[in-house]
Coordinates of C-alpha atoms and ligand atoms in Angstrom, one line a residue:
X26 CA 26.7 -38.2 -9.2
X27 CA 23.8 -38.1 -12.0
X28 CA 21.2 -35.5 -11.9
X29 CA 18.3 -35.7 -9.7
X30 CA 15.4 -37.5 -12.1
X31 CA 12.9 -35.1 -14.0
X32 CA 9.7 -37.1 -12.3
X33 CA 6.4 -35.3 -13.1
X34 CA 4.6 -35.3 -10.2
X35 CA 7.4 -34.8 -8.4
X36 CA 7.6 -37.9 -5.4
X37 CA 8.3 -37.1 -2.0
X38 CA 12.1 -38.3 -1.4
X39 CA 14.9 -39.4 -3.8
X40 CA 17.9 -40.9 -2.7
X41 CA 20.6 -41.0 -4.7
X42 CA 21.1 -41.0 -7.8
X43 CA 24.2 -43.2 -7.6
X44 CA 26.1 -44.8 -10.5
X45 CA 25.5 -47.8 -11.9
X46 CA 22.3 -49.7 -11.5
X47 CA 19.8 -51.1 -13.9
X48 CA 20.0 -52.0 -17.4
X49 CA 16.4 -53.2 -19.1
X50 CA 17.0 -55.8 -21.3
X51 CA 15.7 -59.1 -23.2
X52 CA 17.0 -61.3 -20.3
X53 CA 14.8 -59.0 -18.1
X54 CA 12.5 -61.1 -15.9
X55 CA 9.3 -59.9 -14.0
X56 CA 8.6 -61.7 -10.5
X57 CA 5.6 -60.3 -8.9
X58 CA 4.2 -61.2 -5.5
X59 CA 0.5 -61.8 -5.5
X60 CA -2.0 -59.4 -5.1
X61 CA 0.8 -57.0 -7.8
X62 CA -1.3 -58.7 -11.4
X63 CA -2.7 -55.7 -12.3
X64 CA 1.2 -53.8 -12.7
X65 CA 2.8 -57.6 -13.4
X66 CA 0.0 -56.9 -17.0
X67 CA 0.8 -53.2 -17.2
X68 CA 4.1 -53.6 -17.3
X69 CA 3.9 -56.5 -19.9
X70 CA 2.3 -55.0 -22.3
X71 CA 3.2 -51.3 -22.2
X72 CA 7.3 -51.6 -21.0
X73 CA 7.3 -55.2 -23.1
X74 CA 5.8 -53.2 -26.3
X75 CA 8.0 -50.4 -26.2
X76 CA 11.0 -52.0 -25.8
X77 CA 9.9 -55.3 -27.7
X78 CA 11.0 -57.5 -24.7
X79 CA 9.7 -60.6 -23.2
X80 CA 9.8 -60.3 -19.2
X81 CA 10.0 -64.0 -18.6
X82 CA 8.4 -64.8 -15.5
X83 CA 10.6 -65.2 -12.5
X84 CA 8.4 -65.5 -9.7
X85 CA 9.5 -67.7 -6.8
X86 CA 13.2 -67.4 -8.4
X87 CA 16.0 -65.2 -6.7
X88 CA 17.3 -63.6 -10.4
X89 CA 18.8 -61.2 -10.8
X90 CA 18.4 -58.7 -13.9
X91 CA 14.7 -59.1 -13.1
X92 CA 11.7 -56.3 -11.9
X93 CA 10.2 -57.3 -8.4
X94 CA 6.9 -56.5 -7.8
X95 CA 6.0 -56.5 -3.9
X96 CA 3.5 -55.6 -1.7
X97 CA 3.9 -53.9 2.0
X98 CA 1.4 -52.9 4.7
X99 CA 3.4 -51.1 6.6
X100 CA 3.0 -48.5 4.1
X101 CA -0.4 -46.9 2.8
X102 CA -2.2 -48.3 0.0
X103 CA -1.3 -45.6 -3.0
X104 CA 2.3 -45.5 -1.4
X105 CA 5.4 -47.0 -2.7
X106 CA 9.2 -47.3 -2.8
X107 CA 11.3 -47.9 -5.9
X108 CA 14.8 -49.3 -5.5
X109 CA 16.6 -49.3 -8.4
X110 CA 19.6 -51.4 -7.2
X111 CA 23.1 -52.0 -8.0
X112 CA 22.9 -55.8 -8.9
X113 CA 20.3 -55.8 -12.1
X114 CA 17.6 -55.7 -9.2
X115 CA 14.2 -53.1 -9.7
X116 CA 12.1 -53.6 -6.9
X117 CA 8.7 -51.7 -6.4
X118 CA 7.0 -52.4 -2.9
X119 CA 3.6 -50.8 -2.8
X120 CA 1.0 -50.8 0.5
X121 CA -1.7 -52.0 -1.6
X122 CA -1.9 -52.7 -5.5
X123 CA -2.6 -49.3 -6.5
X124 CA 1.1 -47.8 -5.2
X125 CA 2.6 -50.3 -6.9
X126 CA 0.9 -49.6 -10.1
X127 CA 1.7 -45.9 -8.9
X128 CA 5.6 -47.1 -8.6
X129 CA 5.6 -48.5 -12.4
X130 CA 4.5 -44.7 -13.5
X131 CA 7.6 -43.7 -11.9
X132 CA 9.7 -46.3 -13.7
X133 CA 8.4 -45.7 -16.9
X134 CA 9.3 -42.0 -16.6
X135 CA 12.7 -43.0 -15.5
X136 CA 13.2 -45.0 -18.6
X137 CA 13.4 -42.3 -20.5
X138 CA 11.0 -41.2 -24.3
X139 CA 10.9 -44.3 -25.7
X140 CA 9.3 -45.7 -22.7
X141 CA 6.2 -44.0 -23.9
X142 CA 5.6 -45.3 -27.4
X143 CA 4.2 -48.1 -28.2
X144 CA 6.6 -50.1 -30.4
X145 CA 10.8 -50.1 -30.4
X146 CA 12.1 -47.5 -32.2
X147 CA 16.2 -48.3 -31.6
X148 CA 17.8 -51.5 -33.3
X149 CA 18.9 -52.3 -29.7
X150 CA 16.1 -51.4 -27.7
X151 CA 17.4 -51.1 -23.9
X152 CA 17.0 -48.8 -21.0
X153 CA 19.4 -47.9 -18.4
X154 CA 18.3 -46.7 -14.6
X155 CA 20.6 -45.7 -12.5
X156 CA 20.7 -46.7 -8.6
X157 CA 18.5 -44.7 -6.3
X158 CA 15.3 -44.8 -4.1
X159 CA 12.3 -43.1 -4.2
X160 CA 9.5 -42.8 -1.8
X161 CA 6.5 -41.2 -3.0
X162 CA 2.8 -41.0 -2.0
X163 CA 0.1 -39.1 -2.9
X164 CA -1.5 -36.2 -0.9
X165 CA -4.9 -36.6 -1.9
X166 CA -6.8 -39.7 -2.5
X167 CA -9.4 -38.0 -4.9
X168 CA -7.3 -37.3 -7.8
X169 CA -9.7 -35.9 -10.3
X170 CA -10.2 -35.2 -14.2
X171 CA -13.5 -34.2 -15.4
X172 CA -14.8 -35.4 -19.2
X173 CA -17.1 -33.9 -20.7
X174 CA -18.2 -36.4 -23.1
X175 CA -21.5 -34.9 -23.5
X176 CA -21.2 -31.1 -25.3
X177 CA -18.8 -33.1 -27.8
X178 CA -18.8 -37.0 -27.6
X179 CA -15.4 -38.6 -27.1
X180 CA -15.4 -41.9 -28.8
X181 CA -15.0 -45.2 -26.3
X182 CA -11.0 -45.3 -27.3
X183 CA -10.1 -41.6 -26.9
X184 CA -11.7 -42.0 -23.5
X185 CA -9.2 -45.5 -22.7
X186 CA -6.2 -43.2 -24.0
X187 CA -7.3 -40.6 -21.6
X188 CA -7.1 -43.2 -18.7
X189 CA -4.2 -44.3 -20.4
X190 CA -3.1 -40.7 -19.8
X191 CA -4.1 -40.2 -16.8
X192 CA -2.3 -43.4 -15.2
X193 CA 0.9 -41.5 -16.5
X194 CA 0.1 -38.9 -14.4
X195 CA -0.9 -40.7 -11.6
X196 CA -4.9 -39.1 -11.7
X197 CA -7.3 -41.8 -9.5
X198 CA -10.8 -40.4 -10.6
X199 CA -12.6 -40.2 -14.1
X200 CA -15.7 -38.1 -13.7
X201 CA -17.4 -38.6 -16.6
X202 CA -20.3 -35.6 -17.5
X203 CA -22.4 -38.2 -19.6
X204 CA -25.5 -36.1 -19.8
X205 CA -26.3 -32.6 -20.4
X206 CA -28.7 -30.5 -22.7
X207 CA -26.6 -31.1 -25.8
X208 CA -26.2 -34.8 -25.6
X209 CA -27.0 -38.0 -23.8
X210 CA -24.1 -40.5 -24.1
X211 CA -25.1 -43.6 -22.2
X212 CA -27.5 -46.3 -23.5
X213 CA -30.0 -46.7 -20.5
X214 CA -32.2 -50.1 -21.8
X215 CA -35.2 -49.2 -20.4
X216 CA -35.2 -46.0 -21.6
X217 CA -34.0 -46.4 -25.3
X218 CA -35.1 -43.1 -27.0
X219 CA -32.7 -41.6 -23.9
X220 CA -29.8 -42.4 -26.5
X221 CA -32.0 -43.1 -29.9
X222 CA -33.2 -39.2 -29.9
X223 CA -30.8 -37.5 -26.8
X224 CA -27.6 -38.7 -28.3
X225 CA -26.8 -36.8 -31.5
X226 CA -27.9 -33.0 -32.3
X227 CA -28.6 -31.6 -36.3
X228 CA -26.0 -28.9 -35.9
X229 CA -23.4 -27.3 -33.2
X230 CA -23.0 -24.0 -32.7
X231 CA -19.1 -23.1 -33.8
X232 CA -17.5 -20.9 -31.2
X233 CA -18.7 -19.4 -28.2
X234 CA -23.0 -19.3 -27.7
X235 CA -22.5 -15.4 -28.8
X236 CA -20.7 -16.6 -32.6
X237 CA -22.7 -15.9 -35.0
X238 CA -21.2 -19.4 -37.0
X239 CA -22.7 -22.8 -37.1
X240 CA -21.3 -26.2 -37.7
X241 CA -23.8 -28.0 -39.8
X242 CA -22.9 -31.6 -39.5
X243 CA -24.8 -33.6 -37.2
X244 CA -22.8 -34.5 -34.3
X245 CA -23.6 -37.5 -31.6
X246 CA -22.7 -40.9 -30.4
X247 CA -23.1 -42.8 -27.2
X248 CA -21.6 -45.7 -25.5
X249 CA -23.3 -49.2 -24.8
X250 CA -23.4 -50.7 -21.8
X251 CA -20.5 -52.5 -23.1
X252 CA -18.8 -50.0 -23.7
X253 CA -19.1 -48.5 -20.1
X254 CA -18.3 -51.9 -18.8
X255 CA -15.0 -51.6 -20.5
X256 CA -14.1 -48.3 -20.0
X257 CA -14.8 -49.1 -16.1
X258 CA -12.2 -52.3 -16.0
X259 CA -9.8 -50.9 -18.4
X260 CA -9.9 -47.6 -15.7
X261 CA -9.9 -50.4 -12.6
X262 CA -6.9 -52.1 -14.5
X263 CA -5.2 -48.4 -13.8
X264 CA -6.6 -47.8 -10.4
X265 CA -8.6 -45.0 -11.7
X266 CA -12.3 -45.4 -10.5
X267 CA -14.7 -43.6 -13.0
X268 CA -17.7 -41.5 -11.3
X269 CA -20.7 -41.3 -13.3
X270 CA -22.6 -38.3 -13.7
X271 CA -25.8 -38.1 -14.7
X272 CA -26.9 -34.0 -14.1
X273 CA -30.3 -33.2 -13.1
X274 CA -32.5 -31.1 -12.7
X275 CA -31.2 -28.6 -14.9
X276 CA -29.1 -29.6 -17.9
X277 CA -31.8 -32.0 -18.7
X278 CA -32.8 -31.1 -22.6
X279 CA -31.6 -34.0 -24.3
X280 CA -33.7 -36.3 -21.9
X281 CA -36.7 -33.9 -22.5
X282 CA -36.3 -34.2 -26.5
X283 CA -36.3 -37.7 -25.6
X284 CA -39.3 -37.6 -23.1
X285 CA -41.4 -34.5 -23.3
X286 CA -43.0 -36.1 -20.2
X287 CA -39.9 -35.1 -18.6
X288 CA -40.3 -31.5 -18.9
X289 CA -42.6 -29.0 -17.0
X290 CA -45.6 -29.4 -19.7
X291 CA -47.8 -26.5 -18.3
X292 CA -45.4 -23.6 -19.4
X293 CA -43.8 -25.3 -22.5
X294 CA -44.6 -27.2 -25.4
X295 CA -42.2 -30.0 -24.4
X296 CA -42.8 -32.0 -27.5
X297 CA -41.2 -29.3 -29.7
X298 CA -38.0 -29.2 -28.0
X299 CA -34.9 -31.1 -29.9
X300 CA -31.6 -31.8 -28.6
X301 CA -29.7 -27.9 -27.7
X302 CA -27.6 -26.7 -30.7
X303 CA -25.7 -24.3 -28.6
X304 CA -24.3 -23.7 -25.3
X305 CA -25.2 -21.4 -22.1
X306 CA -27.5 -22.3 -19.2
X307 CA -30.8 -23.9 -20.5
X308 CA -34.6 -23.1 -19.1
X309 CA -35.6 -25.8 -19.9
X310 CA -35.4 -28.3 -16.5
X311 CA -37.0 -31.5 -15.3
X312 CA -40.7 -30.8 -13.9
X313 CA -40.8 -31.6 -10.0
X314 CA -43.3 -35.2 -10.6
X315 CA -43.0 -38.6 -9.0
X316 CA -42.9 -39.7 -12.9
X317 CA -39.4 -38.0 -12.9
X318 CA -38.4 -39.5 -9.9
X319 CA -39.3 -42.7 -10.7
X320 CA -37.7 -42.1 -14.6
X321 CA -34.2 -41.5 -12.9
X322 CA -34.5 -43.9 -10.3
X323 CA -34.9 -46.3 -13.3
X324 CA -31.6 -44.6 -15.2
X325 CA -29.9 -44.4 -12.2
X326 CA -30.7 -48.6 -11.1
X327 CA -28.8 -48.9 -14.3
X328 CA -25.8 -46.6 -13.5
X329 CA -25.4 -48.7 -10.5
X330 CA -24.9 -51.7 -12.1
X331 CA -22.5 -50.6 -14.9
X332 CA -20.5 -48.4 -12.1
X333 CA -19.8 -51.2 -9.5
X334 CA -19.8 -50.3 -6.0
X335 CA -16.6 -52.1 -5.1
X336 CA -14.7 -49.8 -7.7
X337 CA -16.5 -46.7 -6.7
X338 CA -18.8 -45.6 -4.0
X339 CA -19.5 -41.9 -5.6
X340 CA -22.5 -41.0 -8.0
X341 CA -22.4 -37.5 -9.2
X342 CA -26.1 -36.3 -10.1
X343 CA -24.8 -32.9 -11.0
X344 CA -27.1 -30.2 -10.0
X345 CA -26.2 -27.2 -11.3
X346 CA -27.1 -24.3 -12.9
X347 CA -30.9 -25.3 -12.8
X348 CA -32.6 -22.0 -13.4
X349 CA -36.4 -21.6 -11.6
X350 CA -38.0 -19.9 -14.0
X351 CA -40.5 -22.6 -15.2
X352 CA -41.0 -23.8 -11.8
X353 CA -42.0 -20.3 -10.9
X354 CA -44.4 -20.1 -13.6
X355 CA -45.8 -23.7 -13.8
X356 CA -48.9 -24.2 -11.5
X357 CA -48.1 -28.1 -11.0
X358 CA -44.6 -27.1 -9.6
X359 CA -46.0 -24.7 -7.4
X360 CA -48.2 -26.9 -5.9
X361 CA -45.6 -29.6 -5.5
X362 CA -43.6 -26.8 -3.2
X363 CA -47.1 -26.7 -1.1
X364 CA -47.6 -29.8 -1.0
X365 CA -43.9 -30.9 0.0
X366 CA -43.9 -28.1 2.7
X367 CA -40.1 -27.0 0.8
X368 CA -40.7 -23.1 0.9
X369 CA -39.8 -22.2 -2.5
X370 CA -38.1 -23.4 -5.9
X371 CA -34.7 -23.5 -3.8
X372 CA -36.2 -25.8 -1.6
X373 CA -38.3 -27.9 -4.8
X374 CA -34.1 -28.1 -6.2
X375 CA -32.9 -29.4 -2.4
X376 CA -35.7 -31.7 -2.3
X377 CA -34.4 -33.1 -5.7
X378 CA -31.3 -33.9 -4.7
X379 CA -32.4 -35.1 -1.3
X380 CA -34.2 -37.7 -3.0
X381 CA -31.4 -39.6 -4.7
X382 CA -28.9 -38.4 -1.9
X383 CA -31.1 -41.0 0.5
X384 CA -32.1 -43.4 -2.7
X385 CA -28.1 -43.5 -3.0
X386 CA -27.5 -44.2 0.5
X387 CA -30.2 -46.6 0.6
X388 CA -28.2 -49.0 -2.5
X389 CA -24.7 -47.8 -0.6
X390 CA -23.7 -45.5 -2.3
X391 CA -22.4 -41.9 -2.0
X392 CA -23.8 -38.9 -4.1
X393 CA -21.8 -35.9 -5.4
X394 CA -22.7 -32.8 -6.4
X395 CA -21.9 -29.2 -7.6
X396 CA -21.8 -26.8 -5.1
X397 CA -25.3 -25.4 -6.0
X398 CA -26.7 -28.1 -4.3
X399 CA -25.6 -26.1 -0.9
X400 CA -28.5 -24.1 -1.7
X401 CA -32.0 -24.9 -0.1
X402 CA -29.9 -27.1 2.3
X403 CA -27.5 -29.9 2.0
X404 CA -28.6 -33.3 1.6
X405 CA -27.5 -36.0 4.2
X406 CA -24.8 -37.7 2.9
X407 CA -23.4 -35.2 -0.2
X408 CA -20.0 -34.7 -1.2
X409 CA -19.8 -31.5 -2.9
X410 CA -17.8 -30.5 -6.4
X411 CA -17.0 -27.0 -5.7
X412 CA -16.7 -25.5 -8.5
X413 CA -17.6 -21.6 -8.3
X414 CA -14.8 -20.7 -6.4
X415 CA -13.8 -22.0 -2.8
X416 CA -17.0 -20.5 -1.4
X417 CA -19.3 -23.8 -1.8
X418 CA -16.4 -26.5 -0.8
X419 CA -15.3 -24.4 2.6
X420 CA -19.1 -24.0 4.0
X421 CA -19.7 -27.9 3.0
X422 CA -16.3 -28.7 4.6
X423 CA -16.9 -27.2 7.4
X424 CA -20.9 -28.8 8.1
X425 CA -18.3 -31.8 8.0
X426 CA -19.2 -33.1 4.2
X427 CA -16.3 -34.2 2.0
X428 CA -15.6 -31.9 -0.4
X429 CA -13.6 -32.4 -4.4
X430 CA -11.9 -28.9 -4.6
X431 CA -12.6 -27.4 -8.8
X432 CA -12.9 -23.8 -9.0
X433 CA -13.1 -22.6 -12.2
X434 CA -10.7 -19.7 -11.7
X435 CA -8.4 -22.0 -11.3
X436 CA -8.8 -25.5 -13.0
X437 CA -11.1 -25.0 -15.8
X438 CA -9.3 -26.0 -18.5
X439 CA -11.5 -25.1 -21.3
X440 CA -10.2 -21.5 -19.9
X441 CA -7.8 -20.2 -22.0
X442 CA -4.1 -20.5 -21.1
X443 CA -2.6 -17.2 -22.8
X444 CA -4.0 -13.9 -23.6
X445 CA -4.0 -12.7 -26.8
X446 CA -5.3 -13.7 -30.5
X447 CA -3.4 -16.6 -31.1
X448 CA -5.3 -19.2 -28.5
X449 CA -8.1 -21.3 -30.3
X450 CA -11.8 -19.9 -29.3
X451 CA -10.5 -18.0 -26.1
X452 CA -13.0 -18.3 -23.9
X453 CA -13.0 -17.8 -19.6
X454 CA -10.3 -17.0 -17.9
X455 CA -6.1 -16.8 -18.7
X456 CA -4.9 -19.8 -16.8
X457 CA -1.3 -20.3 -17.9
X458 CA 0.4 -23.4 -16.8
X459 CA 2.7 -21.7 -14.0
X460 CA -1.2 -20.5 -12.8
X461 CA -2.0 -24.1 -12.3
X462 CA 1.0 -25.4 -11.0
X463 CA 0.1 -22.2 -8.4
X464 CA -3.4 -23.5 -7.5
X465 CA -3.8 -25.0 -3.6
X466 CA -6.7 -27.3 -3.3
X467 CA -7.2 -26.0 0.6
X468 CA -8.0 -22.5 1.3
X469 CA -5.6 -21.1 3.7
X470 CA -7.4 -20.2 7.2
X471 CA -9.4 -23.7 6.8
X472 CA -9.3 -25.4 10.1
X473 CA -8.0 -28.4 10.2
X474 CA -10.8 -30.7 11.0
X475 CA -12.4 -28.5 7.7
X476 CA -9.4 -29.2 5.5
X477 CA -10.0 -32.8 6.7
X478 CA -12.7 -33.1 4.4
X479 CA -10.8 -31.8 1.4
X480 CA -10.7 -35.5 -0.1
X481 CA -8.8 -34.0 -3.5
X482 CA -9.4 -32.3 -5.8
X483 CA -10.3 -32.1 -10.0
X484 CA -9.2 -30.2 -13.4
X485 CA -12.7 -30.1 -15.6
X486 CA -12.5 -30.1 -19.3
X487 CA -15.9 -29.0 -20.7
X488 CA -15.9 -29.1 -24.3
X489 CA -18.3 -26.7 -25.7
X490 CA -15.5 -25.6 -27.7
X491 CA -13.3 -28.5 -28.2
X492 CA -14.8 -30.7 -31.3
X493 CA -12.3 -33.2 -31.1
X494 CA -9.8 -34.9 -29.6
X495 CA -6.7 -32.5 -30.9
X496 CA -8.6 -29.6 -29.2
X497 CA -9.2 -31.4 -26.2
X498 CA -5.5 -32.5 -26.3
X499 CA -4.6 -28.9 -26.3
X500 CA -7.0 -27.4 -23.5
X501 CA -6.0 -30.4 -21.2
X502 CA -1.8 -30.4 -21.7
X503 CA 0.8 -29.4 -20.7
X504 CA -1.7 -28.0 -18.0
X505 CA -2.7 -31.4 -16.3
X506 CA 0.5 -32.1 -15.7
X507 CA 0.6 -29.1 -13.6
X508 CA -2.4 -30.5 -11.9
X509 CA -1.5 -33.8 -11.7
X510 CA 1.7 -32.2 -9.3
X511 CA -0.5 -30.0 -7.6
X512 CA -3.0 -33.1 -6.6
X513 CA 0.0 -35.5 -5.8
X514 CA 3.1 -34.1 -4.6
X515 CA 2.9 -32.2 -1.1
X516 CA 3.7 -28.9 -2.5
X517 CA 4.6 -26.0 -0.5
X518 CA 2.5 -22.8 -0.2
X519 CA 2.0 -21.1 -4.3
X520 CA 4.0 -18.1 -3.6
X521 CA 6.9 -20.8 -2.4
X522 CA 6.5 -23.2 -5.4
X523 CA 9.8 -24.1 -7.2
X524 CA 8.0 -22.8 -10.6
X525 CA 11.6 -22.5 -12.5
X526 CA 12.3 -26.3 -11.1
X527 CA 9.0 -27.4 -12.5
X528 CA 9.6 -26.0 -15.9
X529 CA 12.9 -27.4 -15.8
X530 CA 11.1 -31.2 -15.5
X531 CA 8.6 -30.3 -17.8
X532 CA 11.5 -29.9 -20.5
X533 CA 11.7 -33.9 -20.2
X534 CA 8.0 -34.3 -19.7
X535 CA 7.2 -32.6 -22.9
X536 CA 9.5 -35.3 -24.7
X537 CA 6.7 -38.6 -22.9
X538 CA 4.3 -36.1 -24.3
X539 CA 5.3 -36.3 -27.8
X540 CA 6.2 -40.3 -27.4
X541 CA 2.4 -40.7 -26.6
X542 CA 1.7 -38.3 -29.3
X543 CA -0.4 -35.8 -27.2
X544 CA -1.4 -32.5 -29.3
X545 CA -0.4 -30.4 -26.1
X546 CA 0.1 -26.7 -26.5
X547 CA 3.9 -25.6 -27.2
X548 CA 5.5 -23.5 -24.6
X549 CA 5.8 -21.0 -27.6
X550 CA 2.4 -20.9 -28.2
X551 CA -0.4 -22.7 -30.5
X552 CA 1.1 -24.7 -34.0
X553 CA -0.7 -23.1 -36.7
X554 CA -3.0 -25.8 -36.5
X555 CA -4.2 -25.5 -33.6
X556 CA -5.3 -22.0 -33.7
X557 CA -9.6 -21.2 -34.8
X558 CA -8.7 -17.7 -36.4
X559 CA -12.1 -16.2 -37.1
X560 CA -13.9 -18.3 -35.1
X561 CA -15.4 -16.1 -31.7
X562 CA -14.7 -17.3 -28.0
X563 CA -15.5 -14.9 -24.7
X564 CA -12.4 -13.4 -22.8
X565 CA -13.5 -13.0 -19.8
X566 CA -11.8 -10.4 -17.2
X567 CA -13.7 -10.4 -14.1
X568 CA -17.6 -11.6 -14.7
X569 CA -17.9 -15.2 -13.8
X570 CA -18.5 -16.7 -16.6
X571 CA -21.4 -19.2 -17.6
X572 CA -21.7 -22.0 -19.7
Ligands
LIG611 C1 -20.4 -26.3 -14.0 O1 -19.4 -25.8 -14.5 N1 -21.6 -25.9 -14.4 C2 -20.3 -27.3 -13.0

């Protein structure tokens, strides 16, 4: 009998491997039910460029040597079986499109490296499988990765290899951080100095806020509406929905630079704020005015329309970190609490976020929020990111509001993932890989109707410190991997987690890693590349840290 496959995330049930089975070849042929197009393209272009082959279309025929693509619903959507069978027959059955797009991950991983490049790289390009079934599904239907496109802008293509990258792990959700106070990435039309002054900054700060080093080369960029519209059906194309988030009222600097209007006028001199050089939590926060309202109800009309409902129900509006300061010293915003009845500046930040919550609900839609937003109340409808721990995601579960588990003690993976000198601008917490794969999504002692409304959960990837796409490479892999098991496969309890059996798959994993040419950190340690000497981060080892 062959070994068992090395399948990262690890699916629910293998049977077999037998002997015999599958061999991919030019004579292959691809017959695919309706309803299966989006894998039936997939397949073409991805399995058909790596191994340079045609996949004829066989629909309607019985052939054999030939990839079946069929749908069942008697299983549940993002589920799917595999048979690889002895007769030249692959069949994936999924219970909706999406698991038998899920299905094709697993067969590309089963064809071994070469499945992951992008052009042949053998004279006689073929791939065997051996016979077997698999049955997989996923635990959690909000399988998340957080970009942070805004402290460093990801160009439109490194953020369709991400998805591309994602898909290979089987990830559903691309939150995309498209705002904050060091950039503004998203071209809103009726509001075109939001990207013509909020997207691009004179200088970065180099390192953590406390380095003393500056980069001076101006550093921006922002997509179109085009561009969204691509990145949105090249992610549907994957059966990855991306969730927009535009983060208010705090991390709102860049818009400010853009609109001084925007900014609570009567402590600051609005007009002489630019777009934030460095990182940490900014003072510097919408002012609480109907014009602000009715500013982001304008960005947000357009958010809508880019971010189709049908693909994704969820807005995130952020809400976090928004410090009170100028609200406590600015007479307007004082007032505005009087006037609104709300108590305080908690209650001026709940009334915020109430506002879109029932705006939102009122287009169909479905905000999302950090867990900050607990505070001053809840709004309605919210689904909450918990990201300071478990703290804000268990009290929101259990007020019954769906919850996207993220703490950062766990899955921050800007966090560095070994002590010592050697990892690129340290900064956060260690979170090693075997840390990862030890994170559970669900507190233990959460009741079950509680745990209910753990709808998944999300590694983040700010990028204060990552400049470009090798860094970001590095902070996100081998460690999503890790994740991407921990949000699919129905893992046992951390302390019973088959860490050695992991590492063991990750020994082939690492091999697709390098045949997609991903900058991932070596088991060893960084490449002499990839290490910042000199350059400052911030260890942490025990105060929370902030950004
Ligand atoms: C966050 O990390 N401020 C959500």
């Amino acid at each position: 009998m062959a070994s068992e496959p090395d399948l990262i995330p690890a699916p629910v049930r293998v049977e077999g491997p037998y002997r015999c089975g599958f061999v991919l070849d030019r004579r292959t042929t691809l017959d695919a039910a309706p309803g299966t197009g989006t894998t039936e393209r997939w397949l073409r272009t991805v399995l058909g460029a790596a191994f340079a082959l045609p996949l004829r279309d066989a629909a309607g025929e019985t052939a054999t040597n030939s990839i079946r693509l069929r749908l069942d619903d008697g299983l549940a959507p993002e589920a799917y079986r595999l048979d690889v069978l002895a007769h030249q027959v692959v069949e994936i059955t999924g219970g909706g499109p999406a698991g038998v797009f899920w299905g094709a991950q697993t067969l590309r991983q089963l064809l071994g490296p070469d499945a992951f490049r992008k052009a042949p790289v053998r004279k006689r390009p073929v791939a065997a499988l051996v016979a077997q079934t698999i049955e997989d599904e996923p635990r959690f239907a909000w399988r998340g990765l957080l970009l942070d496109v805004a402290r460093h802008f990801m160009p439109k293509d490194d953020v369709l290899r991400q998805l591309d990258l994602m898909a290979a792990h089987k990830l559903n959700v691309l939150h995309l951080h498209l705002t904050d106070d060091q950039g503004w990435r998203i071209e809103i039309k009726r509001h075109p100095r939001l990207t013509e002054v909020g997207s691009w900054r004179a200088r970065s700060k180099w390192g953590h806020r406390a380095s003393p080093l500056w980069d001076d080369t101006p550093h921006g960029g922002y997509y179109t509406q085009d561009d969204i519209r691509e990145i949105v059906a090249y992610a549907a194309d994957r059966h990855i929905s991306v969730v927009p988030e535009i983060d208010l009222p705090g991390h709102a600097q860049a818009a400010i630079a853009a609109y001084p209007e925007l900014g609570n006028t009567d402590v600051i001199d609005t007009t002489a704020l630019s777009v934030w050089d460095t990182w940490g939590v900014n003072p510097n926060v919408l002012a609480p005015t109907d014009n602000v309202l009715r500013f982001f109800e304008g960005v947000f009309e357009e958010v809508l329309d880019l971010f189709p409902a049908e693909i994704s129900p969820f807005v995130h509006v952020g809400g976090d970190e928004c410090p009170k300061d100028q609200w406590r010293a600015s007479p307007a915003a004082q007032a505005r609490i009087e006037e609104l009845g709300v108590g305080d500046e908690e209650g001026l930040q709940s009334w915020f976020i109430r506002h879109f919550d029932r705006w939102l609900a009122d287009r169909g839609r479905r905000l999302v929020g950090w867990d900050e937003i607990l505070e001053g109340g809840l709004a309605e409808g919210a689904t909450v990111s918990s990201w300071r721990g478990y703290a804000g995601g268990v009290t929101a579960a259990e007020a019954g509001h769906d919850v996207v588990m993220c703490p950062e003690q766990h899955v921050y993976l800007d966090h560095r993932q070994a002590p010592g000198e050697d990892e690129p601008m340290p900064i956060g917490y260690v979170r090693t890989l075997a840390d990862v794969y030890r994170f559970e999504p669900v507190p233990p002692g959460l009741a079950p109707q509680a745990a209910a409304h753990v709808i998944g959960t999300q590694a983040n990837v700010w990028t204060e410190v990552m400049e470009n796409r090798s860094r970001v490479d590095y902070q996100t892999y081998p460690r999503l991997a890790a994740f991407a098991e921990v949000a699919w496969s129905r893992l046992p309890a951390p302390e019973a987690r088959d860490l050695a059996g992991f590492e063991r798959r990750m020994n082939a994993h690492y091999l697709r890693l390098d045949a997609l040419g991903v900058d991932y950190r070596p088991p060893a340690g960084p490449r002499p590349w990839q290490r910042r000497p000199g350059v400052p981060g911030r260890p942490l080892d025990g105060a929370p840290p902030s950004r």
